[in-house]
């Protein structure tokens, strides 16, 4: 069994627990100075201050690989709980329209936006999709991401949605980053159903969801519940059907307008609700009642020039906040979760401790993994980042550089 000792950790910073944290607990990160971590078979077996006898005894075992953290910061591996990782093409051509003032929904209504990526994704074959996404996944891993959620939603027909989800499966078999799949056939109404949207909803309910569930290709189902996309009523029908078929519910909502989509999150006990830029006090109440993690996407606000979600109000109200990239070709072509951390800290006014919890334990909770990953504790999987950084504040402060030294996934060290 592979054994690993990480020694000489200047400061170990980790949230604690197996569930999402909100309120004061979101910022109550545990610090251990001059620490060590001991791992066997990919699982954390001991954590503590270097003076502990456990560290001293394993350090002399010749079978143990020793990694010297050289007095630096160590945190749990980062969890990117919201990405649209797999798609064909890019959309840099929209930049010009954006600069001339076209809004996100203007571009979509004109047949561009998501729908232009749908065309490119339908044209690409499985290997092309997987290889393109793999390049991004390698970047993400280099930024410290050890687990990543990936949504479909650029196929909008059964064949292409399956191709996207198959690509995620292929990548999870050959890449150290653990992938979690979400079916998002309700990302937009495809052009061919523009005049008969009810038929598309039926296709989702009666054909796409049952096949995807039967093939076990997705753990969650997400819906873009937004003005001009899917209504609250449509979103409810889709998510209820997904739950019947054994998928967990997620919802993109209240991003552009406050349409009150969190009411649907509460009705289906969604594991997470995403974006929430326009979420009202009442909406925050629904998140709390639904036991739903608010998965916030600050780099998307930045890229769209939009407002910033009310992260601090949510935390105060007892709603756990996760932060993710939302990596996608339109509203956020950003694969670097550290950038989301920087923007989250500065614009949401979240403390570095709240940010760490948002990208580790709360991110893990947003994808149903908080019992296994998201913190550095005995019994958890050894997903760890060794940073070229002296402390946690440094991560939120150094914008645009990448202070990762080593990424450890299931106890294996990658440089
Ligand atoms: O989460 N808001 C909806 N979906 C994506 C954008 C997808 C795209 O523009 O291609 C998002 O921002
Ligand atoms: Fe998204």
CSV table of C-alpha atoms and ligand atoms in Angstrom, one decimal:
chain,number,residue,atom,x,y,z
A,1,UNK,CA,0.0,0.0,0.0
A,2,UNK,CA,1.4,3.4,-1.0
A,3,UNK,CA,2.4,5.6,1.9
A,4,UNK,CA,3.1,9.3,1.9
A,5,UNK,CA,4.2,11.7,4.6
A,6,UNK,CA,3.9,15.5,3.9
A,7,UNK,CA,6.2,17.1,6.4
A,8,UNK,CA,7.4,20.6,7.2
A,9,UNK,CA,4.0,22.2,6.5
A,10,UNK,CA,4.3,25.9,7.5
A,11,UNK,CA,0.6,26.2,8.0
A,12,UNK,CA,-2.2,23.7,7.2
A,13,UNK,CA,-5.6,25.4,6.6
A,14,UNK,CA,-8.8,23.4,6.3
A,15,UNK,CA,-12.5,23.6,7.0
A,16,UNK,CA,-13.7,20.8,9.2
A,17,UNK,CA,-16.6,18.4,8.8
A,18,UNK,CA,-18.7,16.3,6.4
A,19,UNK,CA,-21.3,18.8,5.5
A,20,UNK,CA,-21.6,22.3,4.0
A,21,UNK,CA,-20.8,25.1,6.4
A,22,UNK,CA,-22.6,28.5,6.7
A,23,UNK,CA,-22.8,31.4,9.1
A,24,UNK,CA,-19.7,31.8,11.3
A,25,UNK,CA,-18.7,28.2,10.6
A,26,UNK,CA,-18.0,29.1,6.9
A,27,UNK,CA,-15.1,31.2,8.1
A,28,UNK,CA,-14.0,29.0,11.0
A,29,UNK,CA,-11.1,27.4,9.2
A,30,UNK,CA,-8.8,25.2,11.3
A,31,UNK,CA,-5.1,26.1,11.3
A,32,UNK,CA,-2.3,23.9,12.3
A,33,UNK,CA,1.2,25.4,12.3
A,34,UNK,CA,4.3,23.3,11.7
A,35,UNK,CA,2.1,20.4,10.6
A,36,UNK,CA,2.3,17.0,9.0
A,37,UNK,CA,-0.1,14.8,7.1
A,38,UNK,CA,0.3,11.0,6.8
A,39,UNK,CA,-1.5,9.1,4.0
A,40,UNK,CA,-1.9,5.4,3.3
A,41,UNK,CA,-3.7,4.0,0.3
A,42,UNK,CA,-4.9,7.4,-0.8
A,43,UNK,CA,-6.6,8.1,2.6
A,44,UNK,CA,-5.5,10.5,5.3
A,45,UNK,CA,-4.5,8.4,8.3
A,46,UNK,CA,-3.0,11.1,10.6
A,47,UNK,CA,-2.8,14.9,10.7
A,48,UNK,CA,-1.3,17.1,13.4
A,49,UNK,CA,1.5,19.2,14.6
A,50,UNK,CA,5.0,18.0,13.7
A,51,UNK,CA,5.9,17.3,17.3
A,52,UNK,CA,3.5,14.4,17.4
A,53,UNK,CA,5.0,11.0,17.7
A,54,UNK,CA,2.9,9.7,14.7
A,55,UNK,CA,5.0,11.9,12.4
A,56,UNK,CA,8.3,11.0,13.9
A,57,UNK,CA,7.6,7.2,13.7
A,58,UNK,CA,6.5,7.2,10.0
A,59,UNK,CA,9.3,9.5,8.9
A,60,UNK,CA,11.8,6.7,9.6
A,61,UNK,CA,9.8,4.0,7.7
A,62,UNK,CA,11.8,3.4,4.4
A,63,UNK,CA,8.5,2.5,2.5
A,64,UNK,CA,7.1,6.0,3.1
A,65,UNK,CA,7.5,8.6,0.3
A,66,UNK,CA,8.3,11.9,2.0
A,67,UNK,CA,7.3,15.2,0.5
A,68,UNK,CA,8.8,18.3,2.1
A,69,UNK,CA,6.4,21.3,2.0
A,70,UNK,CA,9.3,23.6,2.8
A,71,UNK,CA,7.4,25.6,5.3
A,72,UNK,CA,4.6,26.5,2.9
A,73,UNK,CA,0.8,26.6,3.1
A,74,UNK,CA,-1.2,23.3,2.6
A,75,UNK,CA,-4.9,23.1,1.9
A,76,UNK,CA,-7.4,20.5,0.7
A,77,UNK,CA,-7.6,20.0,-3.1
A,78,UNK,CA,-9.9,22.6,-4.7
A,79,UNK,CA,-13.3,21.5,-5.9
A,80,UNK,CA,-14.7,23.2,-9.0
A,81,UNK,CA,-18.4,22.5,-8.5
A,82,UNK,CA,-19.8,24.2,-11.6
A,83,UNK,CA,-18.3,23.9,-15.1
A,84,UNK,CA,-19.5,23.4,-18.7
A,85,UNK,CA,-16.2,21.5,-19.5
A,86,UNK,CA,-17.1,19.7,-22.7
A,87,UNK,CA,-18.0,21.6,-25.9
A,88,UNK,CA,-17.1,22.2,-29.5
A,89,UNK,CA,-15.5,25.5,-30.7
A,90,UNK,CA,-15.0,28.7,-28.8
A,91,UNK,CA,-16.9,32.0,-29.0
A,92,UNK,CA,-14.2,34.8,-29.2
A,93,UNK,CA,-16.3,36.1,-32.2
A,94,UNK,CA,-18.9,37.3,-29.7
A,95,UNK,CA,-16.4,39.7,-28.1
A,96,UNK,CA,-17.0,42.3,-30.8
A,97,UNK,CA,-20.8,42.1,-30.3
A,98,UNK,CA,-20.3,42.4,-26.5
A,99,UNK,CA,-18.1,45.4,-26.9
A,100,UNK,CA,-20.8,47.1,-29.1
A,101,UNK,CA,-23.3,46.6,-26.3
A,102,UNK,CA,-25.1,43.4,-27.1
A,103,UNK,CA,-26.3,41.6,-23.9
A,104,UNK,CA,-25.9,37.9,-23.2
A,105,UNK,CA,-29.6,37.3,-23.9
A,106,UNK,CA,-29.5,39.5,-27.1
A,107,UNK,CA,-26.8,37.2,-28.5
A,108,UNK,CA,-28.8,34.1,-27.5
A,109,UNK,CA,-32.0,35.4,-29.0
A,110,UNK,CA,-30.2,36.0,-32.3
A,111,UNK,CA,-29.3,32.3,-32.5
A,112,UNK,CA,-25.8,32.8,-31.2
A,113,UNK,CA,-24.5,32.2,-27.7
A,114,UNK,CA,-25.3,28.7,-26.3
A,115,UNK,CA,-26.9,27.9,-29.7
A,116,UNK,CA,-23.7,28.5,-31.6
A,117,UNK,CA,-21.8,26.2,-29.3
A,118,UNK,CA,-24.6,23.6,-29.8
A,119,UNK,CA,-23.9,23.7,-33.5
A,120,UNK,CA,-20.1,23.2,-33.0
A,121,UNK,CA,-20.7,20.5,-30.4
A,122,UNK,CA,-23.0,18.5,-32.7
A,123,UNK,CA,-20.3,18.6,-35.4
A,124,UNK,CA,-17.4,17.4,-33.2
A,125,UNK,CA,-16.8,13.7,-32.6
A,126,UNK,CA,-16.3,12.1,-29.2
A,127,UNK,CA,-12.5,12.1,-29.3
A,128,UNK,CA,-12.3,15.7,-30.4
A,129,UNK,CA,-14.6,16.7,-27.6
A,130,UNK,CA,-12.7,14.7,-25.0
A,131,UNK,CA,-9.2,15.9,-26.2
A,132,UNK,CA,-10.3,19.6,-26.2
A,133,UNK,CA,-11.8,19.3,-22.7
A,134,UNK,CA,-8.7,17.4,-21.5
A,135,UNK,CA,-6.5,20.3,-22.3
A,136,UNK,CA,-8.6,22.5,-20.0
A,137,UNK,CA,-8.8,19.8,-17.3
A,138,UNK,CA,-5.0,19.7,-17.2
A,139,UNK,CA,-4.9,23.5,-16.7
A,140,UNK,CA,-7.5,23.2,-13.9
A,141,UNK,CA,-5.5,20.5,-12.2
A,142,UNK,CA,-2.4,22.7,-12.4
A,143,UNK,CA,-4.4,25.4,-10.6
A,144,UNK,CA,-5.1,23.0,-7.7
A,145,UNK,CA,-8.5,21.5,-8.7
A,146,UNK,CA,-8.7,17.8,-7.8
A,147,UNK,CA,-12.5,17.4,-8.4
A,148,UNK,CA,-14.6,19.0,-11.1
A,149,UNK,CA,-18.2,18.9,-12.0
A,150,UNK,CA,-19.0,18.9,-15.7
A,151,UNK,CA,-22.4,19.6,-17.3
A,152,UNK,CA,-23.7,18.6,-20.7
A,153,UNK,CA,-26.1,21.0,-22.4
A,154,UNK,CA,-24.5,21.8,-25.7
A,155,UNK,CA,-26.1,18.9,-27.5
A,156,UNK,CA,-29.8,19.6,-26.9
A,157,UNK,CA,-30.6,16.3,-28.7
A,158,UNK,CA,-30.1,12.8,-27.2
A,159,UNK,CA,-27.2,11.8,-29.4
A,160,UNK,CA,-25.1,14.9,-28.7
A,161,UNK,CA,-26.0,15.1,-25.0
A,162,UNK,CA,-24.8,11.4,-24.7
A,163,UNK,CA,-21.6,12.3,-26.6
A,164,UNK,CA,-20.8,15.0,-24.1
A,165,UNK,CA,-21.5,12.8,-21.1
A,166,UNK,CA,-19.5,10.0,-22.7
A,167,UNK,CA,-16.6,12.4,-23.1
A,168,UNK,CA,-16.8,13.2,-19.4
A,169,UNK,CA,-16.7,9.5,-18.6
A,170,UNK,CA,-13.7,8.9,-20.9
A,171,UNK,CA,-11.8,11.8,-19.2
A,172,UNK,CA,-12.5,10.5,-15.7
A,173,UNK,CA,-11.0,7.2,-16.7
A,174,UNK,CA,-7.7,8.7,-17.9
A,175,UNK,CA,-7.2,11.8,-15.8
A,176,UNK,CA,-6.3,12.3,-12.2
A,177,UNK,CA,-9.1,14.9,-11.7
A,178,UNK,CA,-12.3,13.3,-10.4
A,179,UNK,CA,-15.2,14.3,-12.6
A,180,UNK,CA,-18.9,14.5,-11.6
A,181,UNK,CA,-21.4,14.6,-14.4
A,182,UNK,CA,-24.5,16.7,-14.7
A,183,UNK,CA,-27.1,16.4,-17.5
A,184,UNK,CA,-28.2,19.8,-18.6
A,185,UNK,CA,-30.4,19.2,-21.7
A,186,UNK,CA,-32.5,22.1,-20.4
A,187,UNK,CA,-29.8,24.6,-21.1
A,188,UNK,CA,-31.7,26.3,-24.0
A,189,UNK,CA,-34.5,25.4,-26.3
A,190,UNK,CA,-32.8,24.2,-29.5
A,191,UNK,CA,-33.5,26.2,-32.7
A,192,UNK,CA,-35.5,23.3,-34.3
A,193,UNK,CA,-38.0,23.4,-31.4
A,194,UNK,CA,-38.3,27.2,-31.3
A,195,UNK,CA,-41.9,27.1,-32.3
A,196,UNK,CA,-42.8,23.9,-30.4
A,197,UNK,CA,-41.0,24.2,-27.0
A,198,UNK,CA,-43.6,21.9,-25.4
A,199,UNK,CA,-42.3,19.1,-27.7
A,200,UNK,CA,-38.8,19.7,-26.5
A,201,UNK,CA,-39.8,19.5,-22.8
A,202,UNK,CA,-41.5,16.2,-23.6
A,203,UNK,CA,-38.4,14.9,-25.3
A,204,UNK,CA,-36.4,15.8,-22.1
A,205,UNK,CA,-39.0,14.2,-19.8
A,206,UNK,CA,-39.8,11.1,-21.9
A,207,UNK,CA,-36.7,10.2,-23.8
A,208,UNK,CA,-33.5,12.0,-22.8
A,209,UNK,CA,-33.8,11.8,-19.0
A,210,UNK,CA,-34.8,8.1,-18.9
A,211,UNK,CA,-31.9,7.1,-21.3
A,212,UNK,CA,-29.3,9.1,-19.4
A,213,UNK,CA,-30.5,7.7,-16.1
A,214,UNK,CA,-30.5,4.1,-17.4
A,215,UNK,CA,-27.0,4.4,-18.8
A,216,UNK,CA,-25.8,5.9,-15.5
A,217,UNK,CA,-24.1,8.8,-17.3
A,218,UNK,CA,-25.1,11.6,-15.0
A,219,UNK,CA,-25.5,12.0,-11.2
A,220,UNK,CA,-27.3,15.4,-11.4
A,221,UNK,CA,-29.7,17.3,-13.6
A,222,UNK,CA,-29.5,21.0,-14.0
A,223,UNK,CA,-31.9,23.5,-15.7
A,224,UNK,CA,-31.4,27.1,-16.9
A,225,UNK,CA,-34.4,28.6,-15.1
A,226,UNK,CA,-34.3,32.2,-16.4
A,227,UNK,CA,-36.4,34.7,-18.3
A,228,UNK,CA,-36.5,33.7,-22.0
A,229,UNK,CA,-35.0,30.3,-21.3
A,230,UNK,CA,-37.0,27.8,-19.1
A,231,UNK,CA,-39.9,29.0,-16.9
A,232,UNK,CA,-40.2,28.0,-13.2
A,233,UNK,CA,-43.0,25.7,-14.1
A,234,UNK,CA,-41.0,23.9,-16.8
A,235,UNK,CA,-38.0,23.8,-14.6
A,236,UNK,CA,-40.1,22.1,-11.8
A,237,UNK,CA,-41.4,19.5,-14.2
A,238,UNK,CA,-37.9,18.7,-15.5
A,239,UNK,CA,-36.3,18.5,-12.0
A,240,UNK,CA,-39.1,16.4,-10.5
A,241,UNK,CA,-38.8,13.9,-13.4
A,242,UNK,CA,-35.0,13.8,-12.9
A,243,UNK,CA,-35.5,13.1,-9.2
A,244,UNK,CA,-38.0,10.3,-10.0
A,245,UNK,CA,-35.2,8.8,-12.1
A,246,UNK,CA,-32.7,9.0,-9.4
A,247,UNK,CA,-30.7,12.1,-10.4
A,248,UNK,CA,-30.0,15.0,-7.9
A,249,UNK,CA,-31.4,18.4,-8.8
A,250,UNK,CA,-29.4,21.6,-9.5
A,251,UNK,CA,-30.7,24.8,-10.9
A,252,UNK,CA,-29.1,27.8,-12.7
A,253,UNK,CA,-31.3,30.7,-11.7
A,254,UNK,CA,-31.9,34.4,-10.9
A,255,UNK,CA,-28.8,35.2,-12.9
A,256,UNK,CA,-30.1,37.9,-15.1
A,257,UNK,CA,-33.5,38.6,-13.6
A,258,UNK,CA,-35.0,37.9,-10.2
A,259,UNK,CA,-37.5,35.4,-11.4
A,260,UNK,CA,-37.7,33.6,-8.0
A,261,UNK,CA,-36.2,30.3,-9.3
A,262,UNK,CA,-35.0,29.5,-5.8
A,263,UNK,CA,-38.6,28.6,-5.0
A,264,UNK,CA,-38.1,25.7,-7.3
A,265,UNK,CA,-34.8,24.8,-5.7
A,266,UNK,CA,-36.7,24.6,-2.4
A,267,UNK,CA,-39.6,22.5,-3.9
A,268,UNK,CA,-37.1,19.9,-5.3
A,269,UNK,CA,-34.6,20.2,-2.4
A,270,UNK,CA,-31.9,21.1,-5.0
A,271,UNK,CA,-28.4,20.2,-3.8
A,272,UNK,CA,-27.2,23.5,-5.2
A,273,UNK,CA,-28.5,26.6,-6.9
A,274,UNK,CA,-26.2,28.4,-9.2
A,275,UNK,CA,-25.4,32.1,-10.2
A,276,UNK,CA,-28.1,33.8,-8.0
A,277,UNK,CA,-26.9,37.3,-8.9
A,278,UNK,CA,-30.3,38.8,-8.5
A,279,UNK,CA,-31.5,36.6,-5.6
A,280,UNK,CA,-33.8,38.5,-3.2
A,281,UNK,CA,-34.2,38.1,0.5
A,282,UNK,CA,-37.1,35.8,-0.1
A,283,UNK,CA,-34.9,33.8,-2.5
A,284,UNK,CA,-32.3,33.5,0.2
A,285,UNK,CA,-35.1,32.1,2.5
A,286,UNK,CA,-35.9,29.5,-0.1
A,287,UNK,CA,-32.3,28.4,-0.3
A,288,UNK,CA,-32.1,28.1,3.5
A,289,UNK,CA,-35.4,26.0,3.6
A,290,UNK,CA,-34.3,23.8,0.7
A,291,UNK,CA,-31.0,23.0,2.4
A,292,UNK,CA,-29.4,24.2,-0.8
A,293,UNK,CA,-25.8,25.3,-1.4
A,294,UNK,CA,-25.5,28.6,-3.1
A,295,UNK,CA,-22.9,28.0,-5.8
A,296,UNK,CA,-21.7,31.4,-6.8
A,297,UNK,CA,-19.7,32.3,-9.9
A,298,UNK,CA,-17.8,35.6,-9.5
A,299,UNK,CA,-15.7,35.3,-12.6
A,300,UNK,CA,-19.0,35.1,-14.6
A,301,UNK,CA,-20.2,38.4,-13.0
A,302,UNK,CA,-16.8,39.9,-14.0
A,303,UNK,CA,-16.9,38.6,-17.5
A,304,UNK,CA,-20.5,39.7,-18.1
A,305,UNK,CA,-20.0,43.1,-16.4
A,306,UNK,CA,-22.9,42.0,-14.2
A,307,UNK,CA,-23.7,42.6,-10.5
A,308,UNK,CA,-22.2,40.4,-7.8
A,309,UNK,CA,-24.3,37.9,-5.9
A,310,UNK,CA,-25.1,38.7,-2.2
A,311,UNK,CA,-22.6,36.2,-0.8
A,312,UNK,CA,-22.2,37.7,2.6
A,313,UNK,CA,-26.0,38.0,3.1
A,314,UNK,CA,-26.4,34.4,2.2
A,315,UNK,CA,-23.7,33.3,4.6
A,316,UNK,CA,-25.2,35.4,7.3
A,317,UNK,CA,-28.6,33.9,6.7
A,318,UNK,CA,-27.2,30.4,7.1
A,319,UNK,CA,-26.9,29.5,3.5
A,320,UNK,CA,-23.6,27.8,2.7
A,321,UNK,CA,-21.7,29.5,-0.2
A,322,UNK,CA,-19.6,27.6,-2.7
A,323,UNK,CA,-17.5,29.3,-5.4
A,324,UNK,CA,-16.8,27.8,-8.8
A,325,UNK,CA,-15.5,28.9,-12.2
A,326,UNK,CA,-18.6,28.3,-14.4
A,327,UNK,CA,-16.0,27.5,-17.1
A,328,UNK,CA,-17.8,27.7,-20.5
A,329,UNK,CA,-17.2,29.3,-23.9
A,330,UNK,CA,-19.7,32.1,-23.6
A,331,UNK,CA,-20.2,33.8,-20.2
A,332,UNK,CA,-17.0,32.7,-18.5
A,333,UNK,CA,-14.1,31.3,-20.5
A,334,UNK,CA,-12.1,31.1,-17.3
A,335,UNK,CA,-10.6,27.7,-16.2
A,336,UNK,CA,-8.7,29.2,-13.3
A,337,UNK,CA,-10.5,28.8,-10.0
A,338,UNK,CA,-8.0,30.9,-8.2
A,339,UNK,CA,-9.2,33.9,-10.3
A,340,UNK,CA,-12.7,33.1,-9.0
A,341,UNK,CA,-11.3,33.1,-5.5
A,342,UNK,CA,-9.6,36.5,-6.0
A,343,UNK,CA,-12.7,38.1,-7.5
A,344,UNK,CA,-14.9,36.5,-4.8
A,345,UNK,CA,-12.8,37.9,-2.1
A,346,UNK,CA,-12.7,41.4,-3.5
A,347,UNK,CA,-16.2,41.7,-4.8
A,348,UNK,CA,-18.2,39.6,-2.4
A,349,UNK,CA,-16.0,40.8,0.5
A,350,UNK,CA,-15.6,37.2,1.7
A,351,UNK,CA,-12.7,36.6,4.0
A,352,UNK,CA,-9.9,34.2,2.8
A,353,UNK,CA,-11.2,31.6,5.3
A,354,UNK,CA,-14.8,31.9,3.8
A,355,UNK,CA,-13.3,31.6,0.3
A,356,UNK,CA,-11.3,28.5,1.3
A,357,UNK,CA,-14.4,26.8,2.6
A,358,UNK,CA,-16.3,27.9,-0.6
A,359,UNK,CA,-13.8,26.1,-2.9
A,360,UNK,CA,-13.3,23.0,-0.8
A,361,UNK,CA,-15.9,21.6,1.6
A,362,UNK,CA,-18.9,23.6,0.3
A,363,UNK,CA,-17.9,22.9,-3.3
A,364,UNK,CA,-17.8,19.2,-2.3
A,365,UNK,CA,-21.2,19.5,-0.7
A,366,UNK,CA,-22.6,21.1,-3.8
A,367,UNK,CA,-21.8,17.8,-5.7
A,368,UNK,CA,-22.7,15.4,-2.9
A,369,UNK,CA,-19.1,14.6,-1.9
A,370,UNK,CA,-18.6,16.4,1.5
A,371,UNK,CA,-18.3,13.1,3.3
A,372,UNK,CA,-15.2,12.0,1.3
A,373,UNK,CA,-13.4,15.2,0.1
A,374,UNK,CA,-13.2,18.9,0.9
A,375,UNK,CA,-11.2,18.9,4.1
A,376,UNK,CA,-8.0,17.5,5.5
A,377,UNK,CA,-9.1,15.1,8.2
A,378,UNK,CA,-8.5,11.5,9.2
A,379,UNK,CA,-10.6,9.3,7.0
A,380,UNK,CA,-10.9,11.7,4.1
A,381,UNK,CA,-9.4,11.1,0.7
A,382,UNK,CA,-5.9,12.6,0.4
A,383,UNK,CA,-6.7,15.4,-2.1
A,384,UNK,CA,-4.3,18.1,-1.1
A,385,UNK,CA,-2.5,21.2,-2.5
A,386,UNK,CA,0.9,22.3,-1.4
A,387,UNK,CA,1.2,26.0,-2.3
A,388,UNK,CA,4.2,28.3,-2.9
A,389,UNK,CA,2.5,30.6,-0.4
A,390,UNK,CA,3.1,31.5,3.2
A,391,UNK,CA,-0.6,31.8,4.2
A,392,UNK,CA,-4.2,31.7,3.1
A,393,UNK,CA,-4.5,35.5,2.6
A,394,UNK,CA,-1.7,35.3,0.0
A,395,UNK,CA,-3.9,33.1,-2.2
A,396,UNK,CA,-6.7,35.7,-2.4
A,397,UNK,CA,-4.2,38.5,-2.8
A,398,UNK,CA,-1.8,37.3,-5.5
A,399,UNK,CA,-4.0,37.8,-8.6
A,400,UNK,CA,-3.1,36.3,-11.9
A,401,UNK,CA,-0.2,34.1,-10.8
A,402,UNK,CA,-0.4,30.5,-9.9
A,403,UNK,CA,1.3,29.7,-6.6
A,404,UNK,CA,0.7,25.9,-6.8
A,405,UNK,CA,3.7,23.7,-5.9
A,406,UNK,CA,2.3,20.2,-5.8
A,407,UNK,CA,-1.2,18.7,-6.3
A,408,UNK,CA,-1.9,15.5,-4.5
A,409,UNK,CA,-4.8,13.3,-5.7
A,410,UNK,CA,-5.7,10.2,-3.8
A,411,UNK,CA,-2.3,10.3,-2.2
A,412,UNK,CA,-0.3,10.5,-5.5
A,413,UNK,CA,1.9,13.6,-5.8
A,414,UNK,CA,1.9,15.5,-9.1
A,415,UNK,CA,4.4,18.3,-9.7
B,1,LIG,O1,-23.7,29.1,-16.6
B,1,LIG,N1,-26.1,30.6,-17.8
B,1,LIG,C1,-26.2,29.6,-18.5
B,1,LIG,N2,-25.3,28.8,-18.9
B,1,LIG,C2,-23.9,29.1,-18.9
B,1,LIG,C3,-23.4,29.9,-20.1
B,1,LIG,C4,-23.3,29.0,-21.3
B,1,LIG,C5,-22.9,29.7,-22.5
B,1,LIG,O2,-23.0,30.9,-22.7
B,1,LIG,O3,-22.4,28.9,-23.4
B,1,LIG,C6,-23.6,29.8,-17.6
B,1,LIG,O4,-23.2,31.0,-17.5
B,2,LIG,FE1,-23.2,27.5,-15.7
